[in-house]
JSON list of C-alpha atoms in Angstrom, two decimals:
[
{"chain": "A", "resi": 794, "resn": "UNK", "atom": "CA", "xyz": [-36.54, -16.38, 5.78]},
{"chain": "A", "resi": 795, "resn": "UNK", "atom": "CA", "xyz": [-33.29, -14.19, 6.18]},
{"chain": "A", "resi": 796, "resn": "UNK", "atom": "CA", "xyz": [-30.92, -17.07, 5.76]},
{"chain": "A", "resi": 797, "resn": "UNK", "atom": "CA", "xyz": [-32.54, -17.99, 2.42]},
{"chain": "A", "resi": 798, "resn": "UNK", "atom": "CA", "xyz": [-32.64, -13.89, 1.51]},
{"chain": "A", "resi": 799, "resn": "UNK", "atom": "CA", "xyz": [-28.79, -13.68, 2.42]},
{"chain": "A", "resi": 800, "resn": "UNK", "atom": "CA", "xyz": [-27.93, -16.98, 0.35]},
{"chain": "A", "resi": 801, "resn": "UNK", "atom": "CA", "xyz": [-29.61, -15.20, -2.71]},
{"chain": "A", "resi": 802, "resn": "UNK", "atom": "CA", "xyz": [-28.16, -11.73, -2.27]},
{"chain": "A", "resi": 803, "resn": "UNK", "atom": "CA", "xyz": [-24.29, -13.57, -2.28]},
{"chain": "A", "resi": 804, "resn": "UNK", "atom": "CA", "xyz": [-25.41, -15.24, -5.35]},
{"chain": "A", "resi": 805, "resn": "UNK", "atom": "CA", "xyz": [-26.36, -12.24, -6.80]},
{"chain": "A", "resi": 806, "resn": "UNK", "atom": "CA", "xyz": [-23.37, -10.34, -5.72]},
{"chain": "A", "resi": 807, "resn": "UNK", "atom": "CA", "xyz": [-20.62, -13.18, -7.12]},
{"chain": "A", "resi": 808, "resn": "UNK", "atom": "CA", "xyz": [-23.00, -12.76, -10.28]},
{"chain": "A", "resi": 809, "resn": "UNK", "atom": "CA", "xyz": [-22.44, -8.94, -11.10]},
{"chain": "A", "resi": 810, "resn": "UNK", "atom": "CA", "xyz": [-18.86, -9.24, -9.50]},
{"chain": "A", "resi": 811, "resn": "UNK", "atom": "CA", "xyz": [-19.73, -5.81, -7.54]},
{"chain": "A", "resi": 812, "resn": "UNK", "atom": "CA", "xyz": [-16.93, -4.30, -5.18]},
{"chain": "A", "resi": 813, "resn": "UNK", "atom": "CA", "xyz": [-19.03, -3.01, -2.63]},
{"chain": "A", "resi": 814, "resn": "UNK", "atom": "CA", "xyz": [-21.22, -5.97, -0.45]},
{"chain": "A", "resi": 815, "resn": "UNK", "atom": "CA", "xyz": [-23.43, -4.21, 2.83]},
{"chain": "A", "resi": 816, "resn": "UNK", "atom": "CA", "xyz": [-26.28, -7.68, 2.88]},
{"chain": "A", "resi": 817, "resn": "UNK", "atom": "CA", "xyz": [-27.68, -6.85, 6.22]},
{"chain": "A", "resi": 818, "resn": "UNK", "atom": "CA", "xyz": [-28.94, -3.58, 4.67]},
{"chain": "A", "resi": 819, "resn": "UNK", "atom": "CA", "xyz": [-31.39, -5.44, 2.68]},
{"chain": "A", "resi": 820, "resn": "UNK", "atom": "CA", "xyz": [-32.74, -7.64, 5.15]},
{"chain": "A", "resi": 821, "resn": "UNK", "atom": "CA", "xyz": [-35.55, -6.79, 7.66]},
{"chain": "A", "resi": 822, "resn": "UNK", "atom": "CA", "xyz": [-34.60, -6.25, 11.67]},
{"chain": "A", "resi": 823, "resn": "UNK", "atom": "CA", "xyz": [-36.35, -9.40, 11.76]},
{"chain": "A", "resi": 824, "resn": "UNK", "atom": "CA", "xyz": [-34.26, -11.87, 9.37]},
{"chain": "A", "resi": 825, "resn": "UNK", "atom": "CA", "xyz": [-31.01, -10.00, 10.59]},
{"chain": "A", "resi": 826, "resn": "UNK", "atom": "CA", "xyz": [-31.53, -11.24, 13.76]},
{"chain": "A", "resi": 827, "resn": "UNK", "atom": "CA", "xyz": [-31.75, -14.66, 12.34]},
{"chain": "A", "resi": 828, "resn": "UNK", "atom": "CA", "xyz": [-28.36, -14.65, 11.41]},
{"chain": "A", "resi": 829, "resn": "UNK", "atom": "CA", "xyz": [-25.61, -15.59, 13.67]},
{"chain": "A", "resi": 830, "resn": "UNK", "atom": "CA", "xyz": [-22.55, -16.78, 11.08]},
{"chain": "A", "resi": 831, "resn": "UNK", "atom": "CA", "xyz": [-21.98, -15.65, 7.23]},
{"chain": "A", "resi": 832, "resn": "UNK", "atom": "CA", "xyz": [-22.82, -18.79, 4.52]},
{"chain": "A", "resi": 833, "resn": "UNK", "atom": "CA", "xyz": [-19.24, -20.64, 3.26]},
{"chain": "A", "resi": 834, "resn": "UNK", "atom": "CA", "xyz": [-20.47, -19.10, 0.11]},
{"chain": "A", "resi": 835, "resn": "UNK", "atom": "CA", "xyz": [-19.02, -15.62, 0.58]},
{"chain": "A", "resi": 836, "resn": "UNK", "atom": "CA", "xyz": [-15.78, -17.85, -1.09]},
{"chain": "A", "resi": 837, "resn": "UNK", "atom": "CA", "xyz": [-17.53, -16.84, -3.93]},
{"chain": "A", "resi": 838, "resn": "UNK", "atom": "CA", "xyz": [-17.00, -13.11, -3.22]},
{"chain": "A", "resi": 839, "resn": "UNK", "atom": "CA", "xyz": [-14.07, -12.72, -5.21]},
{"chain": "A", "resi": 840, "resn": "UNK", "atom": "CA", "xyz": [-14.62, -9.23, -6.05]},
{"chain": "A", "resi": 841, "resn": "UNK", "atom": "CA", "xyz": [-15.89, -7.85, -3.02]},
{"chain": "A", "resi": 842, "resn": "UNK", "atom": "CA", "xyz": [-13.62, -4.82, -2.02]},
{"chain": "A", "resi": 843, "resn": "UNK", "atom": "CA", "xyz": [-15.73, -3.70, 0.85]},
{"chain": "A", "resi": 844, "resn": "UNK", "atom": "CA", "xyz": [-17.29, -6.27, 3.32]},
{"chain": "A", "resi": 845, "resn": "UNK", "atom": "CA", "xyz": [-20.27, -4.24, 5.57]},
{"chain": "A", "resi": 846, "resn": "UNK", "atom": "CA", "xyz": [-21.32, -6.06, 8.54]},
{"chain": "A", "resi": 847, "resn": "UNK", "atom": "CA", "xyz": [-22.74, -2.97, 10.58]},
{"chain": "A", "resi": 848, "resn": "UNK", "atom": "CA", "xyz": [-24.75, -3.67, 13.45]},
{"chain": "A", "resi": 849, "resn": "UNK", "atom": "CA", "xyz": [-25.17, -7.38, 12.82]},
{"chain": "A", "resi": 850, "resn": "UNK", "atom": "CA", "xyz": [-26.24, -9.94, 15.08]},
{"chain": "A", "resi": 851, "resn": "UNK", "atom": "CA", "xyz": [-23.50, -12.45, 14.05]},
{"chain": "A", "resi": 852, "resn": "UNK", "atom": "CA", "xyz": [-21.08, -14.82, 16.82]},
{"chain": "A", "resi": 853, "resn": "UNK", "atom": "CA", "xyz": [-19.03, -16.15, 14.16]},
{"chain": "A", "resi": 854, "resn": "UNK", "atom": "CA", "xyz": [-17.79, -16.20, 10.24]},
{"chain": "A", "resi": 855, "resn": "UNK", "atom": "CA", "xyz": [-16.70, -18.90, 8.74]},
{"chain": "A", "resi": 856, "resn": "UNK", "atom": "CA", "xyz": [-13.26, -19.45, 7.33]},
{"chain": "A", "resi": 857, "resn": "UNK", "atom": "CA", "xyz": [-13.88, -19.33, 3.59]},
{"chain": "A", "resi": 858, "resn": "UNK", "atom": "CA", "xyz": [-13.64, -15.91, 4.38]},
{"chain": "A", "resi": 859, "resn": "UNK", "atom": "CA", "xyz": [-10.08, -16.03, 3.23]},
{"chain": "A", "resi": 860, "resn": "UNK", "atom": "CA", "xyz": [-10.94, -16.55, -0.20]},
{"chain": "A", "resi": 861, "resn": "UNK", "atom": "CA", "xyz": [-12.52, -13.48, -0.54]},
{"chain": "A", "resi": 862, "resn": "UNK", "atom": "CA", "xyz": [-8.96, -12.15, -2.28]},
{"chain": "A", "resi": 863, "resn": "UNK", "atom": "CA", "xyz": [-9.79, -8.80, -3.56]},
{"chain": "A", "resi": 864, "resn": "UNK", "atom": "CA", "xyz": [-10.86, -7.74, 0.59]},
{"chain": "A", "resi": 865, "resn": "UNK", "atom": "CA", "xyz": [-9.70, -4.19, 0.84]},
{"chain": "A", "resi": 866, "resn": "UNK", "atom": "CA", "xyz": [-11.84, -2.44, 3.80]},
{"chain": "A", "resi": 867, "resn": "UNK", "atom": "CA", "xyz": [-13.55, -4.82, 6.40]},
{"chain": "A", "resi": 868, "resn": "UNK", "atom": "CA", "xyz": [-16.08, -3.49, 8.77]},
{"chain": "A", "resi": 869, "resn": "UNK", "atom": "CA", "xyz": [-18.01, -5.29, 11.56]},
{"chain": "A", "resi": 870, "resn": "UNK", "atom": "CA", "xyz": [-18.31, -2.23, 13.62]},
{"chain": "A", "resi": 871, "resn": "UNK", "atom": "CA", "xyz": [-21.18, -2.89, 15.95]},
{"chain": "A", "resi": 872, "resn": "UNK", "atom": "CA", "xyz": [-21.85, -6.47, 15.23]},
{"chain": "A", "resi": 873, "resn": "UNK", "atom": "CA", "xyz": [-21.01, -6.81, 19.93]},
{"chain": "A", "resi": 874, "resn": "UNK", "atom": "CA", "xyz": [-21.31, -10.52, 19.48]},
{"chain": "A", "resi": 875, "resn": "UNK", "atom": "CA", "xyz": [-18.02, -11.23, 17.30]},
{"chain": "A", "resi": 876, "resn": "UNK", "atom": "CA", "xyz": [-15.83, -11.59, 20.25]},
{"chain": "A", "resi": 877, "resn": "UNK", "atom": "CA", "xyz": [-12.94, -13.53, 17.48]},
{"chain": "A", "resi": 878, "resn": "UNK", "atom": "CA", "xyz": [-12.51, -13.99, 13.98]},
{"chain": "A", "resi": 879, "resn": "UNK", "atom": "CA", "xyz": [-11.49, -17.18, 11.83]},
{"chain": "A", "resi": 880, "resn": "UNK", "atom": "CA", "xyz": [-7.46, -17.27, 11.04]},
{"chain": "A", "resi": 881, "resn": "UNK", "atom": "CA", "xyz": [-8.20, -17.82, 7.63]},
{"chain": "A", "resi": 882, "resn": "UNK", "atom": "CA", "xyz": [-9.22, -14.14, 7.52]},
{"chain": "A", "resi": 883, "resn": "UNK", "atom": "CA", "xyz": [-5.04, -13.55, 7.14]},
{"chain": "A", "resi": 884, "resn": "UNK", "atom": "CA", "xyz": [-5.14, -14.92, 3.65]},
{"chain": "A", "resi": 885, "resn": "UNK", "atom": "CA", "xyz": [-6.76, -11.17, 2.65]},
{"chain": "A", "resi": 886, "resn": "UNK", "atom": "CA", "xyz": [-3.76, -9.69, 1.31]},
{"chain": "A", "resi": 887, "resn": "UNK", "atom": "CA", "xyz": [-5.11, -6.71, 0.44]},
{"chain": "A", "resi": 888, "resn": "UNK", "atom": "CA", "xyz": [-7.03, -5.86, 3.62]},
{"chain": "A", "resi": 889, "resn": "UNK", "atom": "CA", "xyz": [-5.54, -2.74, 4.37]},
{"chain": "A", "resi": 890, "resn": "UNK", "atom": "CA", "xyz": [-8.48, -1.01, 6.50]},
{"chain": "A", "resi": 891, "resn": "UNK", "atom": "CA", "xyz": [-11.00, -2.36, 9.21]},
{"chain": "A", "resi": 892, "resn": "UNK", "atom": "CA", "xyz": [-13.13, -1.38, 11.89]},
{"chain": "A", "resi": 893, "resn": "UNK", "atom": "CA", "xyz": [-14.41, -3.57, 14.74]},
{"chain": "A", "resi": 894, "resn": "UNK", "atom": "CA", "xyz": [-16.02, -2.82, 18.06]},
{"chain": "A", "resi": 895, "resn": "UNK", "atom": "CA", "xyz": [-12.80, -3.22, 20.22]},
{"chain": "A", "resi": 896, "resn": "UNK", "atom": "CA", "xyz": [-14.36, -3.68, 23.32]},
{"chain": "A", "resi": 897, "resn": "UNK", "atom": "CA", "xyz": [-16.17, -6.87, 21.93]},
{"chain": "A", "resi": 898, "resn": "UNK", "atom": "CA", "xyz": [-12.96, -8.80, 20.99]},
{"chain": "A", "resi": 899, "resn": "UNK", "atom": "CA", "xyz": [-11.13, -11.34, 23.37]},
{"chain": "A", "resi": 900, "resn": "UNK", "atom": "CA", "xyz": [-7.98, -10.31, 24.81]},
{"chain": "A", "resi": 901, "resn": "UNK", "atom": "CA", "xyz": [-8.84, -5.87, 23.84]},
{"chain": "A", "resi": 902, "resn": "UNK", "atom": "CA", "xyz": [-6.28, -4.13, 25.41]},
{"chain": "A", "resi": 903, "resn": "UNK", "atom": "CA", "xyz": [-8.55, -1.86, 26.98]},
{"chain": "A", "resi": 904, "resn": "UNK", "atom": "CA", "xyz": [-10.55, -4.27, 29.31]},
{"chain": "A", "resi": 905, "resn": "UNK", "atom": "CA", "xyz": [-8.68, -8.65, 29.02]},
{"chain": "A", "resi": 906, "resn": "UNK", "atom": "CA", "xyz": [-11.22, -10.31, 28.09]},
{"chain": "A", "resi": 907, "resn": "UNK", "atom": "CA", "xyz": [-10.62, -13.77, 28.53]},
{"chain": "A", "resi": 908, "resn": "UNK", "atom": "CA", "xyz": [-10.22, -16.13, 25.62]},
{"chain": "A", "resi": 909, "resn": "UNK", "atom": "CA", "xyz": [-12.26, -19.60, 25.80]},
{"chain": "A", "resi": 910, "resn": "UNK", "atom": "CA", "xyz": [-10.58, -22.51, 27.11]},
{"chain": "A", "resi": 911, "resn": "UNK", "atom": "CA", "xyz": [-9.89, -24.83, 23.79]},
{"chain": "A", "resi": 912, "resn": "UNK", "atom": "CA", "xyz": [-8.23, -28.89, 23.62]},
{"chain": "A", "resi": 913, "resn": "UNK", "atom": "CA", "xyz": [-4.92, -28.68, 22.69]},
{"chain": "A", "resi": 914, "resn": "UNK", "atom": "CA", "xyz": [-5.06, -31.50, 20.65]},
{"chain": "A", "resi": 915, "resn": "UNK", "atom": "CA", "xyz": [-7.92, -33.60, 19.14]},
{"chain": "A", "resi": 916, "resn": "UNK", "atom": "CA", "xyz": [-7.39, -36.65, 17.29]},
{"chain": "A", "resi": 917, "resn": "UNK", "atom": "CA", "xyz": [-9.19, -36.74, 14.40]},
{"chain": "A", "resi": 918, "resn": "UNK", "atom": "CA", "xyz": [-10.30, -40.32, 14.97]},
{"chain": "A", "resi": 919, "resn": "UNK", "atom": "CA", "xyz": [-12.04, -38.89, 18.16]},
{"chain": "A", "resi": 920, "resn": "UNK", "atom": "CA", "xyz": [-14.66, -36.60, 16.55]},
{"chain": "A", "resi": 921, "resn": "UNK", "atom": "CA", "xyz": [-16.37, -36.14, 13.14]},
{"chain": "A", "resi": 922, "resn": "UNK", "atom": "CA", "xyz": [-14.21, -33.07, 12.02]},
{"chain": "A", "resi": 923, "resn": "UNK", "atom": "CA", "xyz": [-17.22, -32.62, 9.27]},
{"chain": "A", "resi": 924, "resn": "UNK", "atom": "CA", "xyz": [-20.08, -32.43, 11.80]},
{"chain": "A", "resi": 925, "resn": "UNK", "atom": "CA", "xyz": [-19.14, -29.90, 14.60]},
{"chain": "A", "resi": 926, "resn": "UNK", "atom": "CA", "xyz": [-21.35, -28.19, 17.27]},
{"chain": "A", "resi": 927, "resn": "UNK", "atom": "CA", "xyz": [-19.84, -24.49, 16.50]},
{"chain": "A", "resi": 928, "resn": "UNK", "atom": "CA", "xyz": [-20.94, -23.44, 19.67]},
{"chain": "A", "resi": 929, "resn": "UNK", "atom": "CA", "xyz": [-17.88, -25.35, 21.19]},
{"chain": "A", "resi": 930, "resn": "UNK", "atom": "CA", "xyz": [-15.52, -25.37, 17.87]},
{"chain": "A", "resi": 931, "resn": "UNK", "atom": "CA", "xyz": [-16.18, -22.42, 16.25]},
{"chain": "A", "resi": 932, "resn": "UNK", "atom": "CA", "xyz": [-17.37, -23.80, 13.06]},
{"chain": "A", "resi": 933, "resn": "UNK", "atom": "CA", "xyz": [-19.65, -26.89, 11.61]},
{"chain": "A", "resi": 934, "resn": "UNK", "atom": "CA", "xyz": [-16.86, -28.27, 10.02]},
{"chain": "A", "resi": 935, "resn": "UNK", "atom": "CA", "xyz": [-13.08, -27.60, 10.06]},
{"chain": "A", "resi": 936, "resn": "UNK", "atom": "CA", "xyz": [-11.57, -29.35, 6.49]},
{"chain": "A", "resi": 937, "resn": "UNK", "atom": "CA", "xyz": [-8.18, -27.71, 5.58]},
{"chain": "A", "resi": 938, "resn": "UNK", "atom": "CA", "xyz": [-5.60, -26.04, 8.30]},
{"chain": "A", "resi": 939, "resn": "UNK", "atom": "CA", "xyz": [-5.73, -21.96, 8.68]},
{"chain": "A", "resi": 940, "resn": "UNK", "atom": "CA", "xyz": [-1.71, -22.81, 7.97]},
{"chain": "A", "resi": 941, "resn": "UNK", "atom": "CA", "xyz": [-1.01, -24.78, 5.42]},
{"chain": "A", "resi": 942, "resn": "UNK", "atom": "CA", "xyz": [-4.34, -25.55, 3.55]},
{"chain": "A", "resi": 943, "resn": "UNK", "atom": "CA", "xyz": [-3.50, -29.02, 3.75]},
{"chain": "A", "resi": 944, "resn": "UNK", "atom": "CA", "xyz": [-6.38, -31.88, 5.07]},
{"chain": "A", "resi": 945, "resn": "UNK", "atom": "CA", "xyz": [-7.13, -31.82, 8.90]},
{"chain": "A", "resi": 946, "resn": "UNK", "atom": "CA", "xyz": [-7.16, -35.57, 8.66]},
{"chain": "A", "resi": 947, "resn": "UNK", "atom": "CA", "xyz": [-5.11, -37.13, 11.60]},
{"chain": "A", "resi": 948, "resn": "UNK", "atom": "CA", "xyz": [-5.40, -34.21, 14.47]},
{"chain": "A", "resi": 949, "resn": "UNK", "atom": "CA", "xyz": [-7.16, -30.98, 15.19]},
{"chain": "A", "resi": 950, "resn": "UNK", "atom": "CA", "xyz": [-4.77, -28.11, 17.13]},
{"chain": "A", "resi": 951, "resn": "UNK", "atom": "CA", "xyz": [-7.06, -24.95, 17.93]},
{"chain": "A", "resi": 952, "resn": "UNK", "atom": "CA", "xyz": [-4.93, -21.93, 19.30]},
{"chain": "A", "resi": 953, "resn": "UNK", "atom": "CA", "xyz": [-5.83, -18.15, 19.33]},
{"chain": "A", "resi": 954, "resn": "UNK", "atom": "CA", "xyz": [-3.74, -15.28, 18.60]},
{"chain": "A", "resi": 955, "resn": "UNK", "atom": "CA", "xyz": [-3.57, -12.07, 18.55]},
{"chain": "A", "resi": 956, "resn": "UNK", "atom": "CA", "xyz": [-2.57, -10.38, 15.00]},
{"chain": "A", "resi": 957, "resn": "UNK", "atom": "CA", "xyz": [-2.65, -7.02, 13.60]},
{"chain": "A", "resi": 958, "resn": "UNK", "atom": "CA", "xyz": [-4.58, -6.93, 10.10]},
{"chain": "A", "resi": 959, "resn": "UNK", "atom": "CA", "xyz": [-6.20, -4.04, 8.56]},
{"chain": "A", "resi": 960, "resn": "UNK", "atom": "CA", "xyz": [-6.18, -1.09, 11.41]},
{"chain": "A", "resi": 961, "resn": "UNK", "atom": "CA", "xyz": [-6.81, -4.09, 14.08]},
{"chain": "A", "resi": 962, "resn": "UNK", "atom": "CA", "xyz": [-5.59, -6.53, 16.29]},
{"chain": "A", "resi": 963, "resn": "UNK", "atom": "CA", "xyz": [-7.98, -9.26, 16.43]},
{"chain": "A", "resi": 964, "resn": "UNK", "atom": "CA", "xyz": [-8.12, -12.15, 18.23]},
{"chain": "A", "resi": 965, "resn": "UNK", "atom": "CA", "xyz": [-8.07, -15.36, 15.56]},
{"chain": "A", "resi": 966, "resn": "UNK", "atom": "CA", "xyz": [-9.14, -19.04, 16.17]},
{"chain": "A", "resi": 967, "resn": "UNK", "atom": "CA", "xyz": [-6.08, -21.10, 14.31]},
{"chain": "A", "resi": 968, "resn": "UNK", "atom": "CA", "xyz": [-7.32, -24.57, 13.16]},
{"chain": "A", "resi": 969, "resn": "UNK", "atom": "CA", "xyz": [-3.91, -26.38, 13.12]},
{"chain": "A", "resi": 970, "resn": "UNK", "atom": "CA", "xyz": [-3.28, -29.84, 10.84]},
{"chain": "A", "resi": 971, "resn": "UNK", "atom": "CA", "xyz": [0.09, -29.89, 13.07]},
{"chain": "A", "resi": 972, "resn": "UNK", "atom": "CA", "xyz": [2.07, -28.25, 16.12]},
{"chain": "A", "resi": 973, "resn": "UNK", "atom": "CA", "xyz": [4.52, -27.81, 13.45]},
{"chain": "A", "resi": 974, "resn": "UNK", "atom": "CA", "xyz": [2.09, -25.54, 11.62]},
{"chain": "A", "resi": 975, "resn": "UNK", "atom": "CA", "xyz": [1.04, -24.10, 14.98]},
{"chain": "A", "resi": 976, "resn": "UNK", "atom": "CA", "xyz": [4.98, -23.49, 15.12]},
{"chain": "A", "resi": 977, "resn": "UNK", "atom": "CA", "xyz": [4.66, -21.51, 11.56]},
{"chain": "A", "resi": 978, "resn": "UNK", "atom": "CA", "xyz": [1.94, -18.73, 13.00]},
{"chain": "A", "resi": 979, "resn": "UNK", "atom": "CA", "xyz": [3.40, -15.47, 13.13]},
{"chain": "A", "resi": 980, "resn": "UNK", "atom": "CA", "xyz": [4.86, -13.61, 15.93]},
{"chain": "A", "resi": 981, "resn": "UNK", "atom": "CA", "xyz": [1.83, -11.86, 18.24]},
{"chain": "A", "resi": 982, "resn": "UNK", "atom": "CA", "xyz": [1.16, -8.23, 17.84]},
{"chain": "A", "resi": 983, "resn": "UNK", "atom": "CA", "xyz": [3.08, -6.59, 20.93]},
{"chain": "A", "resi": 984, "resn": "UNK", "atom": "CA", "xyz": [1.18, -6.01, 23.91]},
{"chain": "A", "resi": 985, "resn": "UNK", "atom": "CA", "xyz": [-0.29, -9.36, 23.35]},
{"chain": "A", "resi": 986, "resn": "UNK", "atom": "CA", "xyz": [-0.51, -12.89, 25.04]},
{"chain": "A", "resi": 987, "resn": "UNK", "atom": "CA", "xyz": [3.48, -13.81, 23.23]},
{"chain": "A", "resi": 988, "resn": "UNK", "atom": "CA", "xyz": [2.73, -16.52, 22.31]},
{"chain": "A", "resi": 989, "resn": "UNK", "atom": "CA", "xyz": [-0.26, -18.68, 20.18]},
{"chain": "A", "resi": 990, "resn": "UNK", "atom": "CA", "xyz": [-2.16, -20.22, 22.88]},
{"chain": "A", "resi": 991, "resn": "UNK", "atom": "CA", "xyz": [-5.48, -22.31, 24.75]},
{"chain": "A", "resi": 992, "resn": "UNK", "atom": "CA", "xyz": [-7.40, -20.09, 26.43]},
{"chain": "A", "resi": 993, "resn": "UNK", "atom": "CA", "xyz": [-8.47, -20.51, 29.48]},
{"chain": "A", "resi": 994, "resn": "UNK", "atom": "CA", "xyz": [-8.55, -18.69, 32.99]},
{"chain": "A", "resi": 995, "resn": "UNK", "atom": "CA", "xyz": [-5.11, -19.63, 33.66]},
{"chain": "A", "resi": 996, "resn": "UNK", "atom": "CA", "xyz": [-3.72, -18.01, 30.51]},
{"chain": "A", "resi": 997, "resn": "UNK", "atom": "CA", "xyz": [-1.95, -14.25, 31.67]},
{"chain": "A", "resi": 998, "resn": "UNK", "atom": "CA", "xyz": [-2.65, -11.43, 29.97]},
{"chain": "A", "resi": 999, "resn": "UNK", "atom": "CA", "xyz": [-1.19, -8.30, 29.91]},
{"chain": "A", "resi": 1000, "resn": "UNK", "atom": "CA", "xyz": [-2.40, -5.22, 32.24]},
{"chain": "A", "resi": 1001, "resn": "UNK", "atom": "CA", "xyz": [-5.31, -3.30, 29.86]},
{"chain": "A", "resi": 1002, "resn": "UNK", "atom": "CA", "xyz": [-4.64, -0.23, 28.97]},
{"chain": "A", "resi": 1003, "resn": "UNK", "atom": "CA", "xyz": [-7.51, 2.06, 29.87]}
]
């Protein structure tokens, strides 16, 4: 089973501490279709300096993503069904180079994709935060804020925007604790929706640029 394979290969690879992590290389064309999100273990990846996710058949990765600290070159290139990526993937300090399949993402310059429509707020009473269907949040389980790593324990705030990391702009899905840490998220890249917002078909975007 791929997702089994890909559990081990992470283990092995937080083991021997190795810089360089390509997974999907080492899996069949059967078991990498399989696998549509990343385990939470790549938190484990510490050491990884180059994340490979060529050609993948992925929709999502999860936010431990961000603890991957020593994330110099990221590159999904190919992988057509990451449309967004998880805030969290900010916290990579040292991401410095990347390479996605612009066309893919929401909001590209080149052709406006539109972005989901997401609830502005959800109280946390309302749903069980730990038991999630991704294909409407985006993740099993949302825990800690993409802002302040505090608790999501009272209400859930889901905005995207549109930041520049590595050689990219991609479009990131914030889980919020609070609008005032939705008020904390960074100023858009220019040439962007301005401001961090819902999605939706009533959201304007700016003219592509083809």
């Amino acid at each position: 089973m791929g997702w089994l394979r890909l559990l081990a290969l992470i283990e092995e690879a937080a083991a021997d501490r190795r810089p360089v992590f390509t997974p999907f290389v080492e899996l069949s064309a059967a078991e990498r279709r399989q696998i549509i999100t990343l385990p939470t273990t790549i938190a484990t990846l510490t050491s990884v300096e180059h994340l490979g996710l060529y050609g993948t058949n992925l929709v999502r990765i999860p936010p431990e993503i961000g603890s991957m600290a020593s994330l110099k070159n990221f590159d999904p290139y190919t992988s057509h069904r990451l449309h967004w990526y998880p805030y969290e993937l900010t916290r990579c300090v040292l991401l410095a180079d990347s390479r996605v399949s612009t066309r893919a993402l929401y909001g590209n310059f080149k052709f406006r994709p539109p972005f989901p429509a997401l609830r502005p707020v959800t109280a946390a009473r309302d749903v069980d935060l730990s038991a999630l269907d991704p294909g409407v949040w985006g993740a099993e389980a949302v825990r800690s804020c993409s802002v302040c790593y505090g608790p999501v324990d009272r209400e859930l705030r889901q905005v995207w925007i549109s930041i520049a990391v590595g050689t990219d702009v991609f479009p990131f899905l914030v889980n919020a604790c609070s609008a005032v840490c939705v008020a904390d998220l960074p100023t858009p890249e220019h040439g962007y929706i301005p401001t961090p917002h819902t999605g939706g078909p009533d959201i304007a975007q700016p003219a592509s640029w083809r």
